[in-house]
Every structure is written in structure tokens, then in C-alpha cells.
Amino acid sequence: MLKLIIGNKAYSSWSLRGWLAVKQSGLPFEEITVPLFDAEWDRRREGDEFAPSQGKVPILWDGDTVVWDSLAIVDWLADSVGRDRFWPKDDAARAMARSMAAEMHSSFAALRREHGMNVRRHYPPTQLTEEATADITRVVGLWAEARSRYGSGGPFLFGTFNAVDIMFAPVVTRFVTYSIPVPRFAQAYMEAVLNHPWMQEWILAAQDEPWVIEKYEHPVT
């Protein structure tokens, strides 16, 4: 059985991606939640299960094979169960989907820095920085492009739920947490993501977590 090590569901955006990827695979897995930055964090991250990633989560163990980094986990699972479960079948759509997933993986530093994930909070709107505004505009533009070109088969970016929606799922929660205004089409897409049963399961579980990380409990001002 697969074993997935994740951080707090309230805060860990990369853990959400890895967890959704394993759910998307349909494979059974053992889930281990490790509280981020608690008193045991430094000691725990030096253990054998964490060593390959230097303590970063998520970490997926498939037997003796270890995979860390959310996009690498997507690729490993797609190789295991078939890429059509994770990516559009159409070549052009798949090329765009992979490009969007890669951009999400490597970009949007201001959005990440200024609007950390916290699925237990909902803050009133605040003045956005120019850098965060540019990131948000780019994200919404990517969503619009995908929906207009390939979204006719369902409510998600490429119609059906796939790896791109997994990569953008934490961004959806950020937009809700910080009351970030988006166009109507983007609101509809966000509702589809948030209403997905796996997202509902994750968000509900986050509410019952006992851990609180203070630096993630207040919006950046």
C-alpha cells in the first residue's frame, strides 16, 4: 500500500496537492499527518522517512520508492495508473494542461507569500499589492484560457477534474480565505473545486485539527 506523509490540512498547500493526486489515482494509501513546525519537527525531519526530501511534505512512499514534490507525485502516479486519469487525452489540451501545472508549480511567489493557505479562516477584503494583483490576474487569465478552449466537458479547467485542478486547488482556497474578487466564470470554477467530495473531505478534516501556527493565522498587512 502507498504511504503518504502530509502536513497540517489547514495550512499545507503542497500536501493538499499530493493528497488529491493520490485520491485521483484510485490506489489505496495510508495517510500520515505530521504537524508542521511543532516541538518535534526538527528531530522528525531527520528520520529515514523524511531524509530524501529534507523534511518537506508531501512525501509518497511506494514500497521502497520515495517520491517527494507534488508534481513529481502526480507524474509517478500517472505512470502507475495511466496518464489519462491525470491529464487530458487530447494532445493539444494535455500540452496546455502540463504547461499550466508547471507554471503553478514554479510561479506566483507574491500570492504564496502574502496569502498563505488557511482553510479555516475567511478574512475581509484588503488592499492587494501590485505583485499579488499581477499573480492573481495571471491565474485568472490561465483559467479563462483553459475553460474557453477545453472546458466544455464539465465544470473544471479541462472539463473533468484532473492534475491541473489539483495544482490550482490551494489557490482556490486562498481566493476564498482572503475574499479576493474574481470574475463570474472563475467563481463558478471555484465552486466546482470546493464542492468536489475530496475537497470537502480535506476542509472538514482541517477544522478538527488541534494544531495552530500563529504566523498563518493573520493576513499579511
XYZ file of C-alpha atoms in Angstrom:
221
model
C 0.000 0.000 0.000
C 1.125 3.561 -0.708
C 2.065 5.729 2.267
C 1.612 9.498 2.058
C 3.123 11.829 4.638
C 1.475 15.253 4.738
C 1.481 18.378 6.878
C -1.392 20.200 8.543
C -4.508 20.186 6.381
C -5.331 23.716 7.474
C -2.128 25.212 6.100
C -0.153 22.885 3.833
C -0.953 23.696 0.213
C 1.601 21.272 -1.209
C 0.246 18.492 0.997
C -3.228 19.130 -0.397
C -1.874 18.690 -3.916
C -0.131 15.440 -3.067
C -3.170 14.106 -1.233
C -5.529 14.958 -4.096
C -3.125 13.283 -6.520
C -3.227 10.024 -4.582
C -7.015 10.233 -4.331
C -7.133 10.793 -8.095
C -5.052 7.659 -8.667
C -7.698 5.483 -7.066
C -5.000 3.496 -5.258
C -5.357 2.649 -1.553
C -2.969 4.537 0.703
C -2.028 5.112 4.306
C -2.165 8.761 5.320
C 0.181 10.128 7.974
C -0.278 13.726 9.109
C 2.752 15.357 10.694
C 2.255 18.717 12.450
C 4.446 21.351 10.821
C 6.955 23.227 12.941
C 5.972 21.672 16.284
C 8.489 20.866 19.027
C 9.407 17.575 17.356
C 9.712 18.951 13.830
C 13.494 19.295 13.604
C 14.065 15.842 15.074
C 11.373 14.204 12.967
C 12.565 15.600 9.656
C 15.953 13.943 10.172
C 14.361 10.494 10.252
C 14.674 7.985 7.441
C 11.148 8.604 6.131
C 11.850 12.327 5.725
C 15.525 12.326 4.780
C 15.149 12.217 0.981
C 13.083 15.409 0.960
C 14.976 17.132 3.805
C 11.745 17.275 5.744
C 9.494 18.775 3.101
C 5.990 17.387 2.678
C 4.251 15.724 0.960
C 6.292 12.547 0.720
C 4.949 9.474 -1.047
C 6.384 6.041 -0.353
C 5.515 3.302 -2.848
C 7.211 0.276 -1.350
C 10.905 1.176 -1.266
C 10.432 4.009 -3.760
C 10.165 7.519 -2.363
C 8.709 10.455 -4.280
C 8.503 13.998 -2.961
C 7.264 17.220 -4.513
C 3.634 17.348 -5.566
C 4.178 17.479 -9.314
C 6.591 14.545 -9.140
C 3.940 12.626 -7.197
C 1.421 13.382 -9.948
C 3.837 12.074 -12.573
C 4.684 8.933 -10.598
C 1.023 8.076 -10.080
C 0.156 8.849 -13.701
C 2.870 6.409 -14.755
C 1.394 3.850 -12.366
C -2.296 4.029 -13.282
C -2.313 5.684 -16.713
C -1.873 9.297 -17.711
C -5.476 9.646 -18.896
C -6.576 9.621 -15.266
C -4.499 12.757 -14.667
C -4.188 14.575 -17.993
C -6.489 15.375 -20.941
C -6.460 12.787 -23.709
C -6.217 15.371 -26.492
C -2.565 16.170 -27.270
C -3.031 19.939 -27.506
C -5.126 20.063 -24.339
C -2.597 17.919 -22.495
C 0.254 20.191 -23.580
C -1.568 23.220 -22.231
C -2.527 21.413 -19.027
C 1.078 20.386 -18.365
C 2.272 23.930 -19.034
C -0.278 25.367 -16.604
C 0.614 22.831 -13.924
C 4.309 23.600 -14.334
C 3.708 27.358 -14.144
C 1.651 26.923 -10.993
C 4.438 24.818 -9.558
C 7.162 27.384 -10.165
C 5.481 30.804 -10.116
C 3.194 33.175 -8.203
C 5.619 33.886 -5.357
C 3.792 37.010 -4.177
C 0.437 35.238 -3.981
C 2.005 32.417 -1.969
C 3.941 34.760 0.327
C 1.181 37.266 1.030
C -1.805 34.920 1.078
C -0.814 31.681 2.753
C -3.283 28.834 2.752
C -5.600 28.581 5.748
C -8.832 26.741 5.011
C -10.168 27.526 8.492
C -10.216 31.290 8.002
C -12.180 33.828 5.983
C -10.825 37.372 6.055
C -12.477 40.542 4.717
C -11.021 42.091 1.554
C -7.833 44.129 1.899
C -5.682 46.195 -0.433
C -3.624 43.876 -2.625
C -0.022 44.581 -3.549
C 0.872 45.120 -7.185
C 2.814 41.872 -7.197
C -0.053 39.829 -5.777
C -2.506 41.512 -8.149
C -0.326 40.556 -11.105
C -0.220 36.942 -9.902
C -3.991 36.837 -9.453
C -4.567 38.340 -12.890
C -2.303 35.722 -14.441
C -4.031 32.854 -12.616
C -7.486 34.015 -13.663
C -6.250 34.505 -17.220
C -4.964 30.931 -17.330
C -8.285 29.666 -16.019
C -10.152 31.632 -18.672
C -7.945 30.278 -21.459
C -8.387 26.672 -20.344
C -12.129 26.989 -19.837
C -12.697 28.677 -23.199
C -10.592 26.186 -25.153
C -11.167 22.892 -23.409
C -13.709 23.273 -20.622
C -16.901 22.331 -22.436
C -16.993 18.800 -20.995
C -17.586 19.801 -17.394
C -17.086 22.489 -14.723
C -13.328 22.102 -14.326
C -10.493 23.740 -16.261
C -10.345 20.995 -18.880
C -13.864 19.729 -18.342
C -13.209 16.877 -15.938
C -11.191 17.034 -12.724
C -7.506 16.376 -13.402
C -3.951 17.262 -12.427
C -4.314 20.950 -13.287
C -7.242 21.342 -10.915
C -5.171 19.551 -8.284
C -2.356 22.074 -8.736
C -4.690 25.061 -8.528
C -6.895 23.767 -5.699
C -4.926 25.551 -2.938
C -5.171 28.796 -4.918
C -8.941 28.403 -4.933
C -8.901 28.176 -1.136
C -6.667 31.249 -0.921
C -9.052 33.297 -3.045
C -11.873 32.339 -0.669
C -9.891 32.842 2.540
C -8.815 36.359 1.576
C -12.054 37.387 -0.195
C -10.197 38.036 -3.433
C -12.624 39.212 -6.130
C -12.717 37.180 -9.341
C -14.924 37.179 -12.471
C -18.158 35.203 -12.506
C -16.737 32.339 -14.571
C -13.913 31.964 -12.040
C -16.407 31.928 -9.174
C -18.236 29.059 -10.872
C -14.983 27.160 -11.312
C -14.005 27.746 -7.688
C -17.369 26.457 -6.513
C -16.856 23.292 -8.562
C -13.470 22.720 -6.931
C -14.661 23.477 -3.411
C -17.701 21.238 -3.804
C -15.649 18.295 -5.011
C -16.074 15.491 -2.433
C -12.323 15.205 -1.838
C -12.007 18.929 -1.178
C -14.956 18.760 1.202
C -13.279 15.853 3.000
C -9.982 17.777 3.329
C -11.572 21.020 4.512
C -13.785 19.235 7.035
C -10.805 17.337 8.457
C -8.851 20.596 8.771
C -11.496 22.027 11.084
C -10.799 19.303 13.652
C -7.024 19.648 13.712
C -5.729 20.718 17.136
C -2.636 22.490 15.825
C -2.377 26.248 15.348
C 0.524 28.032 13.660
C 0.214 31.660 14.650
C 2.105 33.120 11.702
C -0.508 31.638 9.369
C -3.445 32.871 11.434
C -3.231 36.535 10.450
C -3.372 38.117 6.985
C -0.273 39.938 5.782
C -0.782 43.691 6.012
